[in-house]
Tab-separated table of C-alpha atoms in Angstrom:
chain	number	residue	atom	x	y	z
L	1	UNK	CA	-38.135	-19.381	70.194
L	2	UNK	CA	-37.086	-23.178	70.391
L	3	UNK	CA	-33.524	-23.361	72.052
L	4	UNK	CA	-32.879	-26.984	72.056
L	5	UNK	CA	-33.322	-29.607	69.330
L	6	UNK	CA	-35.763	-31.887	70.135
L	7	UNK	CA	-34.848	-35.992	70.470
L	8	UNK	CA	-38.167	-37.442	68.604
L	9	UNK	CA	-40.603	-36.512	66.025
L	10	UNK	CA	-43.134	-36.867	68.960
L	11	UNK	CA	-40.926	-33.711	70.629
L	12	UNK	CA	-40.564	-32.298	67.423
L	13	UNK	CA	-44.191	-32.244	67.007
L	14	UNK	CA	-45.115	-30.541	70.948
L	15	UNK	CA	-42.454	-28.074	70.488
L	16	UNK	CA	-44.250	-26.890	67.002
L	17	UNK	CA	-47.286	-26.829	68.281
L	18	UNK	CA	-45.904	-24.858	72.056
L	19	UNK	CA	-44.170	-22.505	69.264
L	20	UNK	CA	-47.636	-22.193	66.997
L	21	UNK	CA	-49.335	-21.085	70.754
L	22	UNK	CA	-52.238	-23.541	69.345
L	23	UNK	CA	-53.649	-20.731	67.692
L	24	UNK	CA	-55.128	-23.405	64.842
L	25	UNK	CA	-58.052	-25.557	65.987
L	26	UNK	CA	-57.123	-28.982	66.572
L	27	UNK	CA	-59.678	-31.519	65.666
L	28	UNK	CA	-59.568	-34.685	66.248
L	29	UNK	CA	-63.177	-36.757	65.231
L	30	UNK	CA	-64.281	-37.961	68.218
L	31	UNK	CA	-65.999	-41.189	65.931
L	32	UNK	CA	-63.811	-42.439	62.593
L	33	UNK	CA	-65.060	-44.155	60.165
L	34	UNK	CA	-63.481	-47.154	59.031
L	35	UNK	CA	-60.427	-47.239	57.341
L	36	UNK	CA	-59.940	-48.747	54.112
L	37	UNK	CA	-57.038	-48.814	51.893
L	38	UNK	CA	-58.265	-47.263	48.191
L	39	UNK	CA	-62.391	-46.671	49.372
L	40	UNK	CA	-64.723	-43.529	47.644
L	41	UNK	CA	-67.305	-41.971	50.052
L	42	UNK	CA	-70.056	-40.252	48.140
L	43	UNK	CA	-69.862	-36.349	47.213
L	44	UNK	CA	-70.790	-33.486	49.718
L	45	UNK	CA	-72.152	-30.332	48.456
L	46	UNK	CA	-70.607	-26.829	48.281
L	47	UNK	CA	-71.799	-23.910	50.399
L	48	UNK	CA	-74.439	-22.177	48.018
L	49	UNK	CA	-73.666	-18.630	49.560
L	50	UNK	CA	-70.487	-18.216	47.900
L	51	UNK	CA	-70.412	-14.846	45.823
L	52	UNK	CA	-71.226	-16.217	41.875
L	53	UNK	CA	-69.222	-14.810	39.292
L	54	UNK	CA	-70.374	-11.438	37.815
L	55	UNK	CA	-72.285	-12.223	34.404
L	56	UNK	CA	-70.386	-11.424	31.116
L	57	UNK	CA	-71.011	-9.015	28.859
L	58	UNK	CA	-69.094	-11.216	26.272
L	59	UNK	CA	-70.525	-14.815	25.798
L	60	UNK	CA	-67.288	-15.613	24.171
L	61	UNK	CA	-65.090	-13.814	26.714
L	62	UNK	CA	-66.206	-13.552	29.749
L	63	UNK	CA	-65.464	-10.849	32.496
L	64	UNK	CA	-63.763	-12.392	35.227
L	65	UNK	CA	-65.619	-10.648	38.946
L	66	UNK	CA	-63.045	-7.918	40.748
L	67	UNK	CA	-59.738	-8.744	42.428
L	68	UNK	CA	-60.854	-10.336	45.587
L	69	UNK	CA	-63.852	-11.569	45.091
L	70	UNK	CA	-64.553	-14.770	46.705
L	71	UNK	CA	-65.746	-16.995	43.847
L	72	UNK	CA	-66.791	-20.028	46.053
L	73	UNK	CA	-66.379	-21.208	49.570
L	74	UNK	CA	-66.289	-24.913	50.282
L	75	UNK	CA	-67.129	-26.781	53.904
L	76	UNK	CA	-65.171	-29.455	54.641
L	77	UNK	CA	-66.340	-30.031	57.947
L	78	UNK	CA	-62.434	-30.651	59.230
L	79	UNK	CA	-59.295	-28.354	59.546
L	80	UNK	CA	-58.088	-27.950	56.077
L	81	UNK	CA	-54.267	-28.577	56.062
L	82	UNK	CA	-53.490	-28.468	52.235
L	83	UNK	CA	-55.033	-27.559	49.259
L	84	UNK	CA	-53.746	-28.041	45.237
L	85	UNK	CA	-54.924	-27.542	41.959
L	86	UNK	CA	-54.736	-30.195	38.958
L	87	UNK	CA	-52.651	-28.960	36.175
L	88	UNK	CA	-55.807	-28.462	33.993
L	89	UNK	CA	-56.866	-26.373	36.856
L	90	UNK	CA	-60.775	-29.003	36.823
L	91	UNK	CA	-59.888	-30.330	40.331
L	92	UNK	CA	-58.720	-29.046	43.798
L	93	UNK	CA	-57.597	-31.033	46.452
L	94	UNK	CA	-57.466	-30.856	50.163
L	95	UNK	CA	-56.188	-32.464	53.092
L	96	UNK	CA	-58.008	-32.395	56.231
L	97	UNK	CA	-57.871	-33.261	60.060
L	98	UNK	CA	-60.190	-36.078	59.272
L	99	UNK	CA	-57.950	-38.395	57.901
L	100	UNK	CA	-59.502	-37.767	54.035
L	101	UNK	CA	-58.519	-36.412	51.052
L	102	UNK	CA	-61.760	-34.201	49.157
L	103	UNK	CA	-61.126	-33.580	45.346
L	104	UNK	CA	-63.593	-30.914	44.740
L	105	UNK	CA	-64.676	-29.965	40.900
L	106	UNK	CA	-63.429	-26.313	40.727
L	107	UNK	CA	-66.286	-25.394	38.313
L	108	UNK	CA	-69.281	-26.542	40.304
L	109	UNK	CA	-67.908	-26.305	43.654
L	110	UNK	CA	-68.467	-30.031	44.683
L	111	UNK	CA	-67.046	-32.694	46.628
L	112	UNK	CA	-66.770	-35.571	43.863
L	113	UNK	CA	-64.576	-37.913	45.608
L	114	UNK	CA	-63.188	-38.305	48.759
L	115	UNK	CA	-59.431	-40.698	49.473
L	116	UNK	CA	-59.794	-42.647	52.825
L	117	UNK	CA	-56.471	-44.689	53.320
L	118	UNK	CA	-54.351	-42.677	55.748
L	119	UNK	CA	-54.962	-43.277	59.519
L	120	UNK	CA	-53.907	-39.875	60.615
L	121	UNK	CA	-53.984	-36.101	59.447
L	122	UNK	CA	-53.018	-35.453	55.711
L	123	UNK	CA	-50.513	-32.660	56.025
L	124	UNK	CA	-50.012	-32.499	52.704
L	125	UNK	CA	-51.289	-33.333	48.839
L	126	UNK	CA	-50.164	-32.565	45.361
L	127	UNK	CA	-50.676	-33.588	41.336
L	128	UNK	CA	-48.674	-34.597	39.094
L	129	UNK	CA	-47.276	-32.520	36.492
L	130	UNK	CA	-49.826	-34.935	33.918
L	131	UNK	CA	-52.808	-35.271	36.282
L	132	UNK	CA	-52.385	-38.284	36.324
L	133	UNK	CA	-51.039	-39.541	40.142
L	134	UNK	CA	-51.914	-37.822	43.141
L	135	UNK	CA	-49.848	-37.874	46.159
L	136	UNK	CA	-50.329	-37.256	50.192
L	137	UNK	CA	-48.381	-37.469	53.135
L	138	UNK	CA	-49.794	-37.729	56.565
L	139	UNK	CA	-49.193	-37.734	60.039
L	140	UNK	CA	-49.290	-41.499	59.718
L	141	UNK	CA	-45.834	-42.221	58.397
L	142	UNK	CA	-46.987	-43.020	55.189
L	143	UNK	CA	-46.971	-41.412	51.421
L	144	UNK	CA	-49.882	-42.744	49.220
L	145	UNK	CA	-49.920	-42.585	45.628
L	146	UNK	CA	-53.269	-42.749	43.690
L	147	UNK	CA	-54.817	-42.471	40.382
L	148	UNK	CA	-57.326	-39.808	38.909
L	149	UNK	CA	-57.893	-42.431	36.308
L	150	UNK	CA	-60.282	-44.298	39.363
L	151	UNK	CA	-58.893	-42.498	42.290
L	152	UNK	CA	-57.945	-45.470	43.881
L	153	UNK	CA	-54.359	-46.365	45.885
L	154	UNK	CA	-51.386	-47.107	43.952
L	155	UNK	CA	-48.546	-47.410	45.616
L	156	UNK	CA	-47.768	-46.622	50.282
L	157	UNK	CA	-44.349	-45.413	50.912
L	158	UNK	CA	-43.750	-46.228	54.647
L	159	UNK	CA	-41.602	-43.846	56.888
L	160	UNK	CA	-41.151	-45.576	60.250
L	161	UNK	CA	-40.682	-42.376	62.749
L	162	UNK	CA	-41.326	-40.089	60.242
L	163	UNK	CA	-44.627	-37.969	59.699
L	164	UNK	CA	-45.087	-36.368	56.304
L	165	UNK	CA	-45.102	-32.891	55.874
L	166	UNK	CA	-44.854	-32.128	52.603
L	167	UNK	CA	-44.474	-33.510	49.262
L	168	UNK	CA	-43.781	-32.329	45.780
L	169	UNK	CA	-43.506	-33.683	42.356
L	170	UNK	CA	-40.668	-32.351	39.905
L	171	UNK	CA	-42.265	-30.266	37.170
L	172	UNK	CA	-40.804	-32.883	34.498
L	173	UNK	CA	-42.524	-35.587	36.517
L	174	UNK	CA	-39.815	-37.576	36.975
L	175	UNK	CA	-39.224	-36.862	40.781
L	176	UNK	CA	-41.201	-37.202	43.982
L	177	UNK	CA	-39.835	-35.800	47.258
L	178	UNK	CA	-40.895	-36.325	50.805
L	179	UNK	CA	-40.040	-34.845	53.953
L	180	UNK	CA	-40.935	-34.489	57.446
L	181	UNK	CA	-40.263	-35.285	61.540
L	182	UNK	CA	-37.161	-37.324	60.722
L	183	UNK	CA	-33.119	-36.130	59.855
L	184	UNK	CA	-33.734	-36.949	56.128
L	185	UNK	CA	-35.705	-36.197	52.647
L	186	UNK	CA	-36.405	-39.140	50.402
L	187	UNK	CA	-36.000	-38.674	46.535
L	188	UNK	CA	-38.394	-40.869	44.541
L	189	UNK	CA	-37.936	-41.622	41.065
L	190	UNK	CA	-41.480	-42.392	39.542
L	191	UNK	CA	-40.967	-44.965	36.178
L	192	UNK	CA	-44.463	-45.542	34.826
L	193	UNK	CA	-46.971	-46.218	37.933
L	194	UNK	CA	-43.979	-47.628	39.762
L	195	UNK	CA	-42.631	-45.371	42.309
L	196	UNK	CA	-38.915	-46.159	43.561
L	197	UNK	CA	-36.829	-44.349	46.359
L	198	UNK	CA	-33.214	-43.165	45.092
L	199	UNK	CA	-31.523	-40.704	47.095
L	200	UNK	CA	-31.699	-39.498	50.687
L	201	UNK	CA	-30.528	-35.888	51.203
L	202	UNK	CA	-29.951	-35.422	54.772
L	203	UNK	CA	-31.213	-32.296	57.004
L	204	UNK	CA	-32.961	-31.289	59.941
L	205	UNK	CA	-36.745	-31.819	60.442
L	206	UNK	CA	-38.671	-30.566	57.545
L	207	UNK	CA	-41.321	-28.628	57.084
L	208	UNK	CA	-42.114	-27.368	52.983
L	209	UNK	CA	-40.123	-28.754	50.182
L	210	UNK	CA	-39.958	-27.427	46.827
L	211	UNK	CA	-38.647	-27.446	43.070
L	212	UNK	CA	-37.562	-24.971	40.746
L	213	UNK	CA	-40.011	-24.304	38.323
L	214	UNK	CA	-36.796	-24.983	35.151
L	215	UNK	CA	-35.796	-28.373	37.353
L	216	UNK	CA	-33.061	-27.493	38.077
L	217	UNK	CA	-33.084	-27.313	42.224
L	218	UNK	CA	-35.254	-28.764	45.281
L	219	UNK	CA	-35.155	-26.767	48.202
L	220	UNK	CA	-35.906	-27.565	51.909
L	221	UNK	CA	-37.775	-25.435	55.075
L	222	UNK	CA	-35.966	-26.642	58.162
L	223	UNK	CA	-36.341	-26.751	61.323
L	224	UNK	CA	-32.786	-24.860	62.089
L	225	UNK	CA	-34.392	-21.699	59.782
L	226	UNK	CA	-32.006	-22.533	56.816
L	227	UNK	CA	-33.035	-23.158	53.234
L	228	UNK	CA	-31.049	-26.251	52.222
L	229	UNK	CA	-31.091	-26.656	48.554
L	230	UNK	CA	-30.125	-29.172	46.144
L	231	UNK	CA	-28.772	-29.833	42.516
L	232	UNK	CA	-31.073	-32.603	41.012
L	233	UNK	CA	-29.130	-33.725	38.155
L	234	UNK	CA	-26.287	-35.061	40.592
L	235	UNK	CA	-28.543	-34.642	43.921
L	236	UNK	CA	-25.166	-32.532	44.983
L	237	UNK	CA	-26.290	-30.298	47.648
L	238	UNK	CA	-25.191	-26.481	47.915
L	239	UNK	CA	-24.258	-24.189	50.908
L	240	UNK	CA	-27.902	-23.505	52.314
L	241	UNK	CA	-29.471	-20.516	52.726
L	242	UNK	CA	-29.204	-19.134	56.359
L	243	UNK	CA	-32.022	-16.306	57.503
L	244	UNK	CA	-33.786	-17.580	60.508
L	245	UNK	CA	-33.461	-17.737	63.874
L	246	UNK	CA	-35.983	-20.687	64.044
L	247	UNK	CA	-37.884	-23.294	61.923
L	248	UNK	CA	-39.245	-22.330	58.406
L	249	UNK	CA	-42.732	-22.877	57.574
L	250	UNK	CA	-42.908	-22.513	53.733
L	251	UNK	CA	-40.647	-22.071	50.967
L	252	UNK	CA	-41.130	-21.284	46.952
L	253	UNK	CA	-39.392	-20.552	44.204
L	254	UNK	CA	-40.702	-17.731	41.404
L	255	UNK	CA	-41.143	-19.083	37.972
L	256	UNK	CA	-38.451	-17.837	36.446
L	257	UNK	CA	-36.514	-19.819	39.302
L	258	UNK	CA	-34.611	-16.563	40.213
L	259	UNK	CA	-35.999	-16.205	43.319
L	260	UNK	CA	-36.565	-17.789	46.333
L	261	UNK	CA	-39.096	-16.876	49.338
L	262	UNK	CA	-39.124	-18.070	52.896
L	263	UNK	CA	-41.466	-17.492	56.018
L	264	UNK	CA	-40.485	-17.893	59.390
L	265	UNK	CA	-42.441	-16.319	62.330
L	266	UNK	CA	-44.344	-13.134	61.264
L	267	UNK	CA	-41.634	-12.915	58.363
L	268	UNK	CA	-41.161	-13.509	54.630
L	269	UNK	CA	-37.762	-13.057	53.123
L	270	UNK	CA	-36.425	-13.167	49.370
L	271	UNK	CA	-33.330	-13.846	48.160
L	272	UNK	CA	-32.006	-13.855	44.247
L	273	UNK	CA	-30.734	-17.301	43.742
L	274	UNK	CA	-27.514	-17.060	41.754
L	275	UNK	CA	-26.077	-15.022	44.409
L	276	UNK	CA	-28.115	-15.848	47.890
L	277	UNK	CA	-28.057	-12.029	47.859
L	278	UNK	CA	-30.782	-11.164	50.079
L	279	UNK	CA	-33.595	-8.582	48.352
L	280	UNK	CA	-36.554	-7.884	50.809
L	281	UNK	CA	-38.222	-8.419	53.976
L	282	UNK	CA	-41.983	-8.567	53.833
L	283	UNK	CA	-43.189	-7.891	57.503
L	284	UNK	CA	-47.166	-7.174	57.144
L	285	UNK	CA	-48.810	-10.128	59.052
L	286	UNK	CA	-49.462	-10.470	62.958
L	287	UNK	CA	-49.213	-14.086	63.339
L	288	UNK	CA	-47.169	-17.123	61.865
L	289	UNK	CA	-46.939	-16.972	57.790
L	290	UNK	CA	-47.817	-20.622	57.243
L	291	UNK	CA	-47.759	-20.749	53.202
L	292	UNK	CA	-46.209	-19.017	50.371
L	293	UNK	CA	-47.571	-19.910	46.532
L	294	UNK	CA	-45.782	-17.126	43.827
L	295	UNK	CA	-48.468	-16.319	40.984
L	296	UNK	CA	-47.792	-17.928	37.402
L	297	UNK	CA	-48.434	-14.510	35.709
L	298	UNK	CA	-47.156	-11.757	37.624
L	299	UNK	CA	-44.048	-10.631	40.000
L	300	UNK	CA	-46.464	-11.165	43.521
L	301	UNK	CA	-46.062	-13.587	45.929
L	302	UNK	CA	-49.522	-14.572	47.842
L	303	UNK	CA	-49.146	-15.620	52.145
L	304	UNK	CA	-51.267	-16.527	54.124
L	305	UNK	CA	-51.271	-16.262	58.052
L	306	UNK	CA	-52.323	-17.616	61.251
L	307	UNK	CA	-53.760	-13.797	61.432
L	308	UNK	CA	-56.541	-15.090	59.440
L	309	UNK	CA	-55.737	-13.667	56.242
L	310	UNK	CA	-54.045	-13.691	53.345
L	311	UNK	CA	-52.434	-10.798	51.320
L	312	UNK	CA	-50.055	-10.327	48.075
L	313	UNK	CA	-46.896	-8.818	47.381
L	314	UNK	CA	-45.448	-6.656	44.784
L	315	UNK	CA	-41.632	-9.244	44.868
L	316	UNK	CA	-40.313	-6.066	41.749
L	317	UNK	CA	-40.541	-3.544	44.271
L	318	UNK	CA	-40.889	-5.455	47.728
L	319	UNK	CA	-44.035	-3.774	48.818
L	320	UNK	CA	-47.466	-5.237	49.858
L	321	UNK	CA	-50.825	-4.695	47.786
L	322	UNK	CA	-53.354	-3.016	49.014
L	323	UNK	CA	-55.355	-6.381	49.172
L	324	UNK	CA	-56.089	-8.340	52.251
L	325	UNK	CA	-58.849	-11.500	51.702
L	326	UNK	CA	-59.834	-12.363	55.107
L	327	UNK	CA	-61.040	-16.090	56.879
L	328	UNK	CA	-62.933	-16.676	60.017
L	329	UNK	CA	-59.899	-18.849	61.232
L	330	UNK	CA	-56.383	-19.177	60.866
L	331	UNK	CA	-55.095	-19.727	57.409
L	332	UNK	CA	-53.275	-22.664	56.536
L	333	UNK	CA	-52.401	-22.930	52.810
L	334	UNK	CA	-53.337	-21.920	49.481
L	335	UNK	CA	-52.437	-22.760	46.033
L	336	UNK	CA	-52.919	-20.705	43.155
L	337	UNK	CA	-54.724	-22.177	39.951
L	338	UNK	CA	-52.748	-22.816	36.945
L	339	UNK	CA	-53.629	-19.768	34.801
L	340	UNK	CA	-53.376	-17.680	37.912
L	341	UNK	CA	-56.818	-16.605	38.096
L	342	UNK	CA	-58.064	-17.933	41.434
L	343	UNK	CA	-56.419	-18.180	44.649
L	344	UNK	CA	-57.508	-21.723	46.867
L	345	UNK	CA	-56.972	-20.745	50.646
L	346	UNK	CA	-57.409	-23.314	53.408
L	347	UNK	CA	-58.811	-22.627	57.094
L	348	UNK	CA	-58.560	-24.052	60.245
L	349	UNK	CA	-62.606	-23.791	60.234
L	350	UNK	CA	-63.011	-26.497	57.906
L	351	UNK	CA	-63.181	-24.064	54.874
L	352	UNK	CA	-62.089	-23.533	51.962
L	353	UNK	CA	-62.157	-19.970	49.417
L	354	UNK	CA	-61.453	-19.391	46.088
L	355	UNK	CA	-60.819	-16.154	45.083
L	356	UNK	CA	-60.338	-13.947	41.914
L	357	UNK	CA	-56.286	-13.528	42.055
L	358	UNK	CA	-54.707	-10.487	41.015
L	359	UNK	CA	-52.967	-10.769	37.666
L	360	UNK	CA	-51.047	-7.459	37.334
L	361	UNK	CA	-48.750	-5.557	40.295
């Protein structure tokens, strides 16, 4: 465990990676290509041996394949750091090593765009509730804003001493958060395709940021393993959430904003929100639990590990399904599609999987 607070986001970032023993691969291109601000490389193609879909029996209502079955794999070629579906559930993005952002077509598997702005690792991407804005942080400093209208830059938000972890958008649209390596998060308020900063809520280093699915609440992973939480109609904050010993990797909320889940180390706890009483501990993996994504249409919560896996859990009854999808590499996120039918999961090996999601406990 980390005893002493570090001084710097520089010490903040060795002391995360001494605690994450390296076990992700690091990769750094030796040769970048030029940076420019809003430019569009050309398409790369998806890995053909992905398992296809099993053929329907119903032309008008298809079958979807068995629980588990990986739909599609895509090669990125870089350490996948974050992945995210659009709201229409047509696009998936990812952020890489590399310094890119890929937006892959979900139906055909390929690479239709790829971002090149940020002069460091993307850490972290998202959608907007419409579609219509895209946002990424990176290990630059900077949040970029872009369209899906012509994928090009928008707005940069600089944070001097500050690499982005993660962002998230409210689900009214109205919000953007930030947070990362420095003592504070930034609250945007986004009016048309202007994008203005209004509130700073203060904490310790950050790691996952998230809202409540009704609005009502953003909540923090920190680096002191407390969930610090926030009302967003008066950006009041509440008494946070304490569970850890050490820094929290991931937090989310279930969508009936009831619940909220938390990894730290090899562990995911739950807690019922109107209360902080504490429900479960999901112990299951053997190595750091770097996401959580709840699914939109049943009571289990999806993780995914350094182990190299990723596995679901019944939240009802606090117990793990008997499903385990497995990666060649560490695991680094995943994002579950809108309807809840596939599962994105990112790897440390440049990959990415979608899978058929479990819809029922």
């Amino acid at each position: 465990l980390i005893h002493q607070r570090p001084q710097s986001a520089r010490d903040m970032r060795e002391a995360l990676h001494r605690l994450r023993g390296r076990s992700a691969v690091t990769a750094i291109p030796s040769s970048v290509p030029p940076i420019t601000p809003s430019s569009v490389s050309p398409p790369l193609q998806a890995d053909t041996t992905a398992t296809p879909a099993q053929p329907s029996t119903m032309p008008s209502r298809p079958t979807p394949p068995p629980v588990g079955t990986m739909i599609r794999r895509l090669i990125t070629g870089s350490p996948v750091r974050s992945v995210a579906f659009s709201p229409n559930g047509k696009w998936l993005l990812d952020g890489h090593d590399d310094y890119t952002v890929g937006v892959w077509e979900v139906a055909t598997g390929e690479q239709k765009v790829t971002l090149r702005g940020h002069e460091s690792t993307v850490r972290t991407v998202a959608f907007s509730p419409d579609g219509k804005l895209i946002a990424t942080g990176s290990d630059d400093e900077t949040i970029r804003i872009w369209r899906t209208s012509d994928w090009q830059t928008l707005q940069v938000m600089h944070h001097p001493g500050c690499p982005i972890e993660s962002v998230s958008f409210s689900p009214d649209g109205r919000y953007l958060a930030a947070g990362g390596w420095g003592n504070a998060i930034t609250l945007y308020l986004l009016k048309q395709e202007k994008i203005e900063p209004i509130g700073l809520f203060s904490c310790p280093f950050v790691h996952s940021l998230s809202f409540a699915p009704n609005g009502s609440l953003l909540a923090a992973g920190c680096y002191d393993g407390a969930i610090y939480l926030w009302q967003i109609a008066d950006q009041q904050a509440l008494d946070p959430i304490s569970g850890f010993n050490t820094f929290i990797y991931s937090v989310a909320f279930n969508p009936a904003s009831t619940i909220i889940a938390a990894s730290s180390g090899t562990t995911i706890r739950l807690w019922r929100l109107k209360d902080r009483y504490p429900l479960d501990t999901l112990q299951g993996h053997t190595a750091p639990v770097r996401e959580l994504a709840f699914s939109p249409r049943a009571p289990l919560l999806a993780s995914v590990s350094e182990d190299r896996s990723a596995r679901f859990w019944n939240v009802e009854h606090g117990q793990p399904l008997p499903l385990i999808l497995e990666h060649s590499a560490g695991v680094s996120c995943l994002n579950f599609s809108p309807d809840g039918q596939l599962l994105a999961t990112g790897s440390h090996d440049g990959r990415i999987c979608l899978w058929q999601a479990p819809t029922e406990q």
